[in-house]
Coordinates of C-alpha atoms in Angstrom, one line a residue:
M1192 CA 102.4 250.0 -85.0
G1193 CA 105.8 251.2 -86.0
L1194 CA 107.2 254.6 -86.4
S1195 CA 106.6 254.5 -90.2
S1196 CA 103.0 255.7 -89.5
V1197 CA 104.1 258.7 -87.3
T1198 CA 103.8 262.3 -88.3
T1199 CA 106.4 264.9 -87.0
V1200 CA 105.0 267.5 -84.6
N1201 CA 106.9 270.5 -85.8
E1202 CA 106.4 270.1 -89.5
A1203 CA 103.5 267.9 -90.2
T1204 CA 100.7 268.9 -87.7
K1205 CA 99.2 272.2 -86.5
F1206 CA 96.3 272.5 -84.1
C1207 CA 94.7 275.8 -83.2
I1208 CA 91.7 277.3 -81.4
F1209 CA 90.5 280.8 -82.1
D1210 CA 87.6 283.1 -81.4
L1211 CA 86.2 285.0 -84.3
R1212 CA 84.7 287.7 -82.0
R1213 CA 88.1 288.8 -80.7
G1214 CA 91.0 290.6 -82.3
Q1215 CA 89.1 292.4 -85.0
H1216 CA 91.0 295.7 -84.6
E1217 CA 94.4 296.5 -85.9
G1218 CA 97.1 295.7 -83.4
Q1219 CA 94.9 293.3 -81.4
E1220 CA 95.1 290.3 -83.8
L1221 CA 96.9 288.1 -81.3
D1222 CA 93.9 288.4 -79.0
K1223 CA 91.9 285.9 -81.1
I1224 CA 94.4 283.1 -80.5
L1225 CA 93.3 280.8 -77.6
F1226 CA 95.5 277.8 -78.4
F1227 CA 98.2 277.0 -80.9
F1228 CA 100.2 273.9 -81.4
P1229 CA 103.2 273.7 -81.8
A1230 CA 103.4 276.5 -79.3
D1231 CA 106.9 277.6 -80.3
L1232 CA 106.0 278.8 -83.8
P1233 CA 106.5 282.5 -84.3
F1234 CA 103.4 284.6 -83.8
P1235 CA 103.4 285.9 -87.4
T1236 CA 103.2 282.2 -88.5
Q1237 CA 100.4 281.5 -86.1
L1238 CA 98.5 284.5 -87.3
S1239 CA 99.0 283.5 -90.9
V1240 CA 97.5 280.0 -90.2
I1241 CA 94.5 281.5 -88.3
G1242 CA 94.0 284.2 -90.9
L1243 CA 93.8 281.6 -93.7
S1244 CA 91.4 279.5 -91.6
E1245 CA 89.3 282.6 -90.8
G1246 CA 89.2 283.5 -94.5
L1247 CA 88.1 280.0 -95.5
I1248 CA 85.3 280.1 -92.9
T1249 CA 84.1 283.5 -94.1
F1250 CA 84.1 282.5 -97.7
T1251 CA 82.3 279.2 -97.3
R1252 CA 79.6 280.8 -95.2
I1253 CA 78.6 282.8 -98.2
F1254 CA 77.4 279.6 -99.8
S1255 CA 76.4 277.7 -96.6
P1256 CA 75.5 280.1 -93.8
E1257 CA 74.2 277.4 -91.5
A1258 CA 77.2 275.0 -92.0
A1259 CA 80.6 276.5 -92.9
C1260 CA 83.5 274.4 -94.1
E1261 CA 84.4 271.1 -92.5
V1262 CA 87.5 270.3 -94.5
I1263 CA 89.7 272.0 -97.2
E1264 CA 91.9 269.7 -99.2
A1265 CA 95.0 271.5 -100.5
E1266 CA 97.9 269.9 -102.5
R1267 CA 100.1 269.3 -99.4
H1268 CA 97.8 269.6 -96.4
S1269 CA 94.3 268.8 -95.2
H1270 CA 92.6 271.5 -93.1
V1271 CA 90.0 270.0 -90.7
F1272 CA 87.5 272.4 -89.2
Y1273 CA 85.2 272.1 -86.2
E1274 CA 83.0 274.9 -84.7
A1275 CA 83.1 273.8 -81.1
E1276 CA 81.0 276.7 -79.8
P1277 CA 79.4 279.6 -81.7
D1278 CA 82.3 281.5 -83.3
I1279 CA 84.9 279.4 -81.5
W1280 CA 86.7 277.3 -84.0
M1281 CA 89.1 274.4 -83.7
V1282 CA 91.3 273.7 -86.8
M1283 CA 93.8 270.8 -87.4
I1284 CA 96.2 271.0 -90.3
V1285 CA 97.9 267.8 -91.3
E1286 CA 100.5 267.3 -93.9
K1287 CA 100.0 264.8 -96.7
N1288 CA 103.0 262.5 -96.9
K1289 CA 102.9 259.0 -98.4
E1290 CA 106.2 258.0 -96.9
L1291 CA 104.8 258.6 -93.4
E1292 CA 101.6 256.6 -94.3
A1293 CA 99.6 259.8 -93.7
I1294 CA 96.4 258.3 -94.9
W1295 CA 93.5 259.2 -92.7
R1296 CA 89.7 259.8 -92.6
I1297 CA 88.7 263.4 -92.1
D1298 CA 85.8 262.4 -89.9
A1299 CA 88.2 260.5 -87.6
L1300 CA 90.3 263.7 -87.2
R1301 CA 87.2 265.8 -86.6
R1302 CA 86.2 263.3 -83.9
V1303 CA 89.5 264.0 -82.1
L1304 CA 88.6 267.7 -82.1
K1305 CA 85.1 266.9 -80.8
E1306 CA 86.4 264.6 -78.1
V1307 CA 89.0 267.0 -76.7
H1308 CA 86.4 269.8 -76.6
S1309 CA 83.8 267.6 -74.9
L1310 CA 86.2 266.5 -72.3
F1311 CA 87.4 270.0 -71.7
V1312 CA 83.8 271.3 -71.2
M1313 CA 83.1 268.4 -68.8
F1314 CA 85.9 269.5 -66.5
H1315 CA 86.1 273.2 -67.0
G1316 CA 82.8 274.4 -68.5
S1317 CA 82.5 276.1 -71.9
I1318 CA 85.2 278.1 -73.5
R1319 CA 82.9 281.0 -73.9
A1320 CA 81.9 281.0 -70.2
L1321 CA 85.6 281.2 -69.2
L1322 CA 86.2 284.0 -71.7
D1323 CA 83.2 285.9 -70.2
K1324 CA 84.6 285.2 -66.7
E1325 CA 87.9 286.8 -67.7
P1326 CA 87.8 288.7 -71.0
S1327 CA 91.6 289.2 -71.1
G1328 CA 91.8 285.6 -72.2
G1329 CA 94.6 284.6 -69.8
L1330 CA 92.4 282.1 -67.9
I1331 CA 91.1 280.2 -70.9
R1332 CA 94.6 280.1 -72.5
S1333 CA 96.1 278.6 -69.4
H1334 CA 93.4 276.0 -69.1
L1335 CA 93.5 275.1 -72.8
Y1336 CA 97.3 274.7 -73.1
S1337 CA 97.7 272.4 -70.2
F1338 CA 94.5 270.4 -70.9
I1339 CA 95.2 269.8 -74.6
M1340 CA 98.8 269.0 -74.1
D1341 CA 97.9 266.4 -71.6
Y1342 CA 95.3 265.0 -74.0
L1343 CA 97.9 264.9 -76.9
S1344 CA 100.3 262.9 -74.6
D1345 CA 98.3 259.8 -75.6
F1346 CA 99.3 260.4 -79.2
L1347 CA 102.9 261.2 -78.7
V1348 CA 105.9 258.9 -79.4
G1349 CA 108.9 260.9 -78.3
K1350 CA 108.4 264.2 -80.1
K1351 CA 106.2 262.8 -82.8
L1352 CA 102.4 263.0 -82.9
Q1353 CA 100.6 259.9 -84.1
L1354 CA 97.1 260.7 -85.2
P1355 CA 94.4 258.1 -86.0
N1356 CA 95.2 256.9 -89.5
F1357 CA 94.2 254.0 -91.8
R1358 CA 95.3 251.4 -89.3
D1359 CA 92.5 252.6 -87.0
S1360 CA 89.7 252.1 -89.6
L1361 CA 88.1 249.4 -87.4
K1362 CA 87.6 251.8 -84.5
E1363 CA 85.0 254.5 -83.8
R1364 CA 85.9 257.3 -81.5
G1365 CA 83.0 259.0 -79.7
T1366 CA 81.2 255.7 -79.0
V1367 CA 81.1 253.4 -76.0
Q1368 CA 81.9 249.7 -76.0
M1369 CA 79.5 247.6 -74.0
L1370 CA 79.8 244.3 -72.2
T1371 CA 77.3 241.6 -73.1
V1372 CA 75.9 240.2 -69.9
G1373 CA 73.6 237.3 -69.1
R1374 CA 70.2 237.5 -67.4
E1375 CA 71.4 236.7 -63.9
A1376 CA 74.2 239.2 -64.1
A1377 CA 71.9 241.9 -65.5
I1378 CA 69.6 241.4 -62.5
E1379 CA 72.5 241.8 -60.1
V1380 CA 73.6 245.0 -61.9
Q1381 CA 70.1 246.5 -61.7
S1382 CA 70.0 245.8 -58.0
L1383 CA 73.4 247.5 -57.5
V1384 CA 72.3 250.6 -59.5
R1385 CA 69.2 251.0 -57.3
V1386 CA 71.4 250.9 -54.2
L1387 CA 73.7 253.5 -55.7
E1388 CA 70.9 255.9 -56.4
S1389 CA 69.9 255.8 -52.7
C1390 CA 73.4 256.5 -51.3
A1391 CA 73.0 260.3 -51.5
G1392 CA 69.6 260.3 -49.8
N1393 CA 66.9 262.3 -51.6
S1394 CA 69.4 264.0 -54.0
P1395 CA 69.4 262.6 -57.6
C1396 CA 72.7 261.0 -58.3
Y1397 CA 74.0 259.2 -61.4
S1398 CA 76.2 256.1 -61.9
L1399 CA 78.4 254.5 -64.5
V1400 CA 79.6 250.9 -64.1
L1401 CA 82.4 249.4 -66.1
F1402 CA 84.0 245.9 -66.3
R1403 CA 87.5 246.2 -67.5
D1404 CA 87.2 248.8 -70.3
L1405 CA 83.6 247.9 -71.2
L1406 CA 80.4 249.7 -70.1
V1407 CA 78.0 247.6 -68.1
S1408 CA 75.5 250.2 -66.9
T1409 CA 74.8 253.9 -67.0
T1410 CA 72.0 256.2 -65.7
L1411 CA 73.4 259.3 -67.7
C1412 CA 72.2 260.7 -71.0
P1413 CA 74.1 259.5 -74.1
D1414 CA 76.4 262.5 -74.4
D1415 CA 77.4 262.5 -70.7
T1416 CA 77.9 258.7 -70.8
I1417 CA 80.3 259.0 -73.7
N1418 CA 82.3 261.8 -72.0
L1419 CA 82.6 260.0 -68.7
F1420 CA 83.2 256.6 -70.3
T1421 CA 86.0 258.1 -72.4
Y1422 CA 87.7 259.6 -69.3
A1423 CA 87.3 256.4 -67.3
V1424 CA 89.0 254.3 -70.0
L1425 CA 91.7 256.9 -70.4
R1426 CA 92.6 257.3 -66.8
L1427 CA 90.6 255.2 -64.3
T1428 CA 90.2 251.6 -65.3
P1429 CA 92.3 248.8 -63.7
R1430 CA 94.4 248.3 -66.8
V1431 CA 95.4 252.0 -66.8
L1432 CA 96.2 252.1 -63.1
S1433 CA 98.3 249.0 -63.3
S1434 CA 100.2 249.8 -66.5
G1435 CA 100.4 253.6 -66.2
A1436 CA 99.3 253.8 -69.8
S1437 CA 96.0 254.8 -71.4
S1438 CA 94.2 251.6 -72.6
W1439 CA 92.6 253.6 -75.4
S1440 CA 96.0 255.1 -76.5
Y1441 CA 96.8 254.5 -80.2
L1442 CA 100.4 253.9 -79.1
R1443 CA 101.7 250.5 -78.6
K1444 CA 104.9 251.4 -76.8
G1445 CA 107.2 254.3 -75.8
N1446 CA 104.7 255.6 -73.1
T1447 CA 107.4 256.8 -70.8
A1448 CA 109.1 258.8 -73.5
S1449 CA 105.7 260.2 -74.5
H1450 CA 105.2 261.6 -70.9
A1451 CA 108.6 263.1 -70.9
A1452 CA 108.0 264.7 -74.3
T1453 CA 104.7 266.1 -73.0
G1454 CA 106.4 267.7 -70.1
S1455 CA 108.9 269.3 -72.4
L1456 CA 106.1 270.5 -74.7
L1457 CA 104.2 271.9 -71.7
A1458 CA 107.2 273.8 -70.6
T1459 CA 107.5 275.3 -74.1
S1460 CA 103.8 276.2 -74.0
A1461 CA 104.3 277.8 -70.6
S1462 CA 107.1 280.0 -71.9
V1463 CA 104.8 281.0 -74.8
L1464 CA 102.1 281.9 -72.4
D1465 CA 104.6 284.1 -70.5
Q1466 CA 105.1 285.9 -73.8
F1467 CA 101.4 286.5 -74.1
Y1468 CA 101.0 287.8 -70.5
A1469 CA 104.1 290.0 -70.8
S1470 CA 102.3 292.1 -73.4
R1471 CA 99.9 294.2 -71.4
E1472 CA 98.9 296.1 -74.5
T1473 CA 97.6 293.0 -76.2
F1474 CA 96.2 291.2 -73.1
P1475 CA 95.3 293.8 -70.4
G1476 CA 95.1 292.3 -67.0
G1477 CA 96.7 289.0 -67.8
D1478 CA 99.2 288.0 -65.2
G1479 CA 99.3 284.2 -65.7
N1480 CA 98.7 283.4 -61.9
Y1481 CA 96.0 280.8 -62.2
H1482 CA 95.3 277.6 -60.4
I1483 CA 95.1 275.1 -63.2
V1484 CA 93.4 271.7 -62.7
R1485 CA 94.9 269.1 -65.0
P1486 CA 92.5 266.0 -65.0
L1487 CA 94.3 264.3 -67.9
Q1488 CA 97.7 264.1 -66.3
H1489 CA 99.1 260.6 -66.3
D1490 CA 99.7 258.5 -63.2
K1491 CA 97.7 260.8 -60.9
W1492 CA 95.0 258.3 -59.8
T1493 CA 95.7 255.6 -57.2
K1494 CA 93.5 253.0 -55.4
G1495 CA 93.1 253.6 -51.7
K1496 CA 92.8 251.0 -49.0
D1497 CA 89.0 251.4 -49.0
G1498 CA 88.7 250.8 -52.7
F1499 CA 88.0 254.4 -53.7
L1500 CA 90.3 256.0 -56.3
V1501 CA 92.1 259.1 -55.1
T1502 CA 94.0 261.9 -56.8
D1503 CA 95.6 265.2 -55.8
I1504 CA 94.8 266.8 -59.1
W1505 CA 92.2 269.0 -57.5
S1506 CA 94.5 269.9 -54.6
A1507 CA 93.0 270.0 -51.0
E1508 CA 90.8 272.2 -49.0
V1509 CA 92.5 275.0 -47.0
G1510 CA 93.7 273.6 -43.7
S1511 CA 93.2 270.0 -44.8
L1512 CA 95.5 267.3 -46.0
V1513 CA 92.6 265.4 -47.6
P1514 CA 92.6 265.8 -51.4
T1515 CA 89.6 267.6 -52.8
T1516 CA 87.0 265.3 -54.5
P1517 CA 87.0 265.8 -58.3
T1518 CA 84.1 267.7 -59.9
I1519 CA 82.7 267.6 -63.5
W1520 CA 79.9 269.4 -65.4
L1521 CA 77.0 267.4 -66.9
Q1522 CA 76.2 268.5 -70.4
Q1523 CA 72.5 267.7 -70.3
T1524 CA 71.5 269.3 -67.0
E1525 CA 74.5 271.7 -66.7
E1526 CA 74.9 270.5 -63.0
R1527 CA 78.3 270.4 -61.3
M1528 CA 78.8 267.0 -59.8
H1529 CA 81.3 265.4 -57.4
L1530 CA 83.0 262.4 -59.0
C1531 CA 83.6 259.4 -56.8
A1532 CA 85.2 256.3 -58.3
Y1533 CA 85.3 252.9 -56.6
Q1534 CA 87.2 249.9 -57.9
H1535 CA 87.0 246.2 -57.0
R1536 CA 89.2 244.0 -59.1
N1537 CA 88.0 244.5 -62.7
L1538 CA 84.9 246.4 -61.7
T1539 CA 85.0 250.2 -61.8
L1540 CA 82.1 252.2 -60.4
V1541 CA 81.7 256.0 -60.9
L1542 CA 79.1 257.8 -58.7
L1543 CA 78.2 261.4 -59.5
I1544 CA 76.7 263.5 -56.7
P1545 CA 75.3 267.0 -57.1
V1546 CA 77.6 269.6 -55.5
T1547 CA 74.6 271.5 -54.3
S1548 CA 73.4 268.5 -52.2
I1549 CA 76.7 268.2 -50.2
L1550 CA 76.6 270.9 -47.5
N1551 CA 79.8 270.1 -45.5
G1552 CA 82.3 269.8 -48.3
E1553 CA 84.7 266.9 -48.1
Q1554 CA 83.1 265.7 -44.9
G1555 CA 79.7 265.3 -46.7
V1556 CA 81.4 263.4 -49.5
S1557 CA 83.0 261.1 -47.0
L1558 CA 79.6 260.3 -45.5
V1559 CA 78.2 259.4 -48.9
K1560 CA 81.2 257.1 -49.6
Q1561 CA 80.7 255.4 -46.2
Q1562 CA 77.0 254.9 -47.1
L1563 CA 78.1 253.3 -50.4
L1564 CA 80.5 250.9 -48.6
E1565 CA 77.9 249.9 -46.0
N1566 CA 75.1 249.3 -48.5
A1567 CA 76.7 248.3 -51.7
S1568 CA 79.9 246.4 -50.9
L1569 CA 78.4 242.9 -51.1
K1570 CA 76.4 243.7 -54.3
M1571 CA 79.6 245.0 -56.0
L1572 CA 81.4 241.8 -55.0
R1573 CA 78.6 239.7 -56.5
V1574 CA 78.5 241.7 -59.7
E1575 CA 82.2 241.5 -60.2
E1576 CA 82.2 237.7 -59.6
K1577 CA 79.4 237.1 -62.0
L1578 CA 80.9 239.3 -64.7
S1579 CA 84.3 237.6 -64.3
K1580 CA 82.8 234.2 -64.7
G1581 CA 81.1 235.2 -67.9
W1582 CA 84.0 237.0 -69.3
G1583 CA 85.4 235.4 -72.5
G1584 CA 88.8 237.1 -72.4
E1585 CA 90.5 239.7 -74.6
N1586 CA 89.2 237.9 -77.7
A1587 CA 85.6 237.6 -76.4
Y1588 CA 84.2 239.4 -79.4
H1589 CA 86.4 237.9 -82.1
V1590 CA 84.5 236.2 -84.9
S1591 CA 86.7 233.7 -86.8
G1592 CA 87.3 234.7 -90.4
Y1593 CA 86.0 238.3 -89.9
R1594 CA 87.6 241.6 -89.1
Y1595 CA 84.7 244.0 -88.4
L1596 CA 83.4 247.2 -86.9
L1597 CA 79.7 247.5 -85.9
V1598 CA 78.4 250.9 -85.1
D1599 CA 74.9 251.7 -83.7
G1600 CA 74.6 255.4 -84.3
D1601 CA 71.3 255.8 -82.5
R1602 CA 72.8 254.5 -79.2
N1603 CA 76.4 255.7 -79.8
V1604 CA 77.6 252.1 -79.2
S1605 CA 80.3 250.3 -81.2
R1606 CA 81.8 246.8 -81.2
A1607 CA 84.9 245.7 -83.1
S1608 CA 87.3 242.9 -83.7
P1609 CA 90.0 242.8 -80.9
P1610 CA 93.0 245.0 -81.7
G1611 CA 95.3 242.0 -81.8
K1612 CA 93.3 240.4 -84.5
V1613 CA 93.1 243.6 -86.6
T1614 CA 96.9 243.8 -86.7
T1615 CA 96.9 240.6 -88.8
L1616 CA 95.3 242.5 -91.7
T1617 CA 97.6 243.7 -94.5
K1618 CA 98.2 247.4 -95.2
E1619 CA 96.4 247.1 -98.5
S1620 CA 93.3 245.9 -96.8
L1621 CA 93.3 248.6 -94.2
V1622 CA 94.0 251.4 -96.8
A1623 CA 91.2 250.1 -98.9
L1624 CA 88.8 250.1 -95.9
S1625 CA 89.9 253.6 -94.9
K1626 CA 89.1 255.0 -98.4
L1627 CA 85.8 253.2 -98.4
R1628 CA 84.9 254.7 -95.1
E1629 CA 85.8 258.1 -96.4
E1630 CA 83.3 257.6 -99.2
V1631 CA 80.6 256.5 -96.8
D1632 CA 81.3 259.6 -94.7
R1633 CA 80.7 261.8 -97.7
E1634 CA 77.4 260.0 -98.5
K1635 CA 76.2 260.4 -94.9
N1636 CA 77.1 264.1 -94.9
R1637 CA 75.1 264.6 -98.2
A1638 CA 72.2 262.9 -96.6
N1639 CA 72.4 265.2 -93.5
W1640 CA 72.5 268.2 -95.8
D1641 CA 69.3 267.0 -97.5
G1642 CA 67.5 267.0 -94.1
P1643 CA 67.1 265.0 -90.9
G1644 CA 64.6 262.6 -92.6
H1645 CA 67.0 261.6 -95.4
E1646 CA 68.8 258.6 -93.8
K1647 CA 71.3 257.1 -96.2
E1648 CA 71.2 253.3 -96.9
L1649 CA 73.9 251.7 -98.9
E1650 CA 75.9 248.6 -99.3
V1651 CA 79.3 248.4 -101.0
C1652 CA 81.6 245.4 -101.6
I1653 CA 85.0 246.1 -103.0
R1654 CA 87.7 243.7 -104.2
A1655 CA 91.0 245.2 -103.0
K1656 CA 94.3 244.8 -104.8
N1657 CA 95.3 242.0 -102.5
N1658 CA 92.0 240.2 -103.3
A1659 CA 90.5 240.9 -99.9
W1660 CA 86.8 241.8 -99.7
V1661 CA 86.3 245.2 -98.1
I1662 CA 82.6 245.8 -97.2
A1663 CA 80.5 248.7 -95.9
Q1664 CA 76.8 248.6 -95.2
V1665 CA 74.6 251.3 -93.7
T1666 CA 71.0 250.9 -92.8
R1667 CA 68.5 252.2 -90.2
G1668 CA 71.1 254.1 -88.2
K1669 CA 73.5 251.2 -88.0
E1670 CA 76.8 250.7 -89.8
L1671 CA 78.9 247.6 -90.5
Y1672 CA 82.4 247.6 -91.9
M1673 CA 84.2 244.4 -92.6
V1674 CA 87.4 243.0 -94.2
L1675 CA 87.5 239.4 -95.4
E1676 CA 91.0 238.2 -96.4
K1677 CA 91.8 234.8 -97.9
A1678 CA 88.2 234.7 -99.1
N1679 CA 86.6 233.1 -102.1
E1680 CA 86.8 235.3 -105.2
T1681 CA 83.0 235.5 -105.9
L1682 CA 80.7 238.4 -104.8
L1683 CA 78.2 235.7 -103.8
Y1684 CA 80.7 234.5 -101.1
A1685 CA 81.0 238.0 -99.7
S1686 CA 77.2 238.5 -99.6
D1687 CA 76.8 235.1 -97.9
A1688 CA 79.4 236.1 -95.3
I1689 CA 77.6 239.3 -94.5
E1690 CA 74.3 237.5 -94.3
K1691 CA 75.7 234.9 -91.8
F1692 CA 77.3 237.6 -89.6
S1693 CA 74.1 239.8 -89.7
N1694 CA 71.8 236.9 -88.7
R1695 CA 74.1 235.7 -85.9
Y1696 CA 75.4 238.9 -84.3
C1697 CA 73.1 241.7 -85.5
N1698 CA 69.6 240.3 -85.3
G1699 CA 69.4 240.3 -89.1
V1700 CA 69.7 244.1 -89.5
F1701 CA 72.0 243.8 -92.4
S1702 CA 70.3 240.8 -94.1
L1703 CA 68.8 241.1 -97.5
D1704 CA 65.3 239.9 -96.4

């Protein structure tokens, strides 16, 4: 993907988080700003953007009290809204510019907002909880600035921000990609999972098993699985550790420059925070002296000699040189868990152990790791061996003649054509698919407004300007998006292609019968 599809940070994109419960009195307006990007914009400009957003939220709530605005389309900009927590809003403002190929789906941009918030909560807890912990706001601002800037580093090329656009129409953020395994391998995986569950004694622990960048097994609830899977693919898998680049990054090159740019932007953010803290009248009690954990930093995880992944992101216990084991929060149970990651070749295993069950700090975690090595090493070797033998390579899920995306909304699982195959599609085909998906998103939203029982079912086949067939089909919680280039001109051909694909790869879900 070339620079032609890149939007400029300083002019084209703004991203802010604000709290409607704060800054309601004259002279305290800055108090509501929790995060703003770019950070070096003057405060009056930031307040103008947030004031407009707040006005739009208030106005739309008159007509829809339960669901305020999700998007406002202006002549030159799109304003994308997401209420991450009650009265805490995330807003992304993107410039419309045809020369920069700024053609995107609003739902894809909202999924970026949802993802960064979900990951933040997994590591730091809710924004509201941190505000309650320190009402001055200094603590939450410090955490948000460093976390979000590290997150945005995966979208940066130099000083330019590359958001998901029409070229990413055959991807679905917020889902997991699963590995298809045979019966023998599945039995080995189940046996391994049972051993993992016993490593912490009587304490309930959870596990996530990945092969390369694909999910093999999970004992977590769907939301927690998505969050941990996303983090693993971003920072833990063998491809990431070997290349120093996120395997989910939308960037194809320039990673080193991106990291350097992130450091520069973080420095700018830090100087802006200093301005915040310097104003005691606006932010009483803020001094900016906080220990900030940055779990999304690049190149901070390494594989130890024993196979466990180690990082110094969480620092070390007082009087010890051993790095502190990472911790996360589970969304479903609201438990704080130790995160232990083990890797053997292409197999990555993540074990979550309740913090309350470990009485001796790092010494207790080390004992659990030792138990895992003694009881599960051979099983992990066998699982990796069987999965490797059955692995079909990077193009394992390529279907000749098809470029597709299959989404199971009930299970939050997606499967798609390999990225290398998608790049063979023309711009006209991808733009047509992006616009079609935008229409499908609108229909799905209308169905949601009608009530939870009104599931939308639809099938659309469009002949694009370049004579490609662009197809969308939604039925029973499942979605299929497809592009057929160099295809026969008849609609019957497109229908037959869908039928064959559905019968062979989707158990006939999208078949006409």
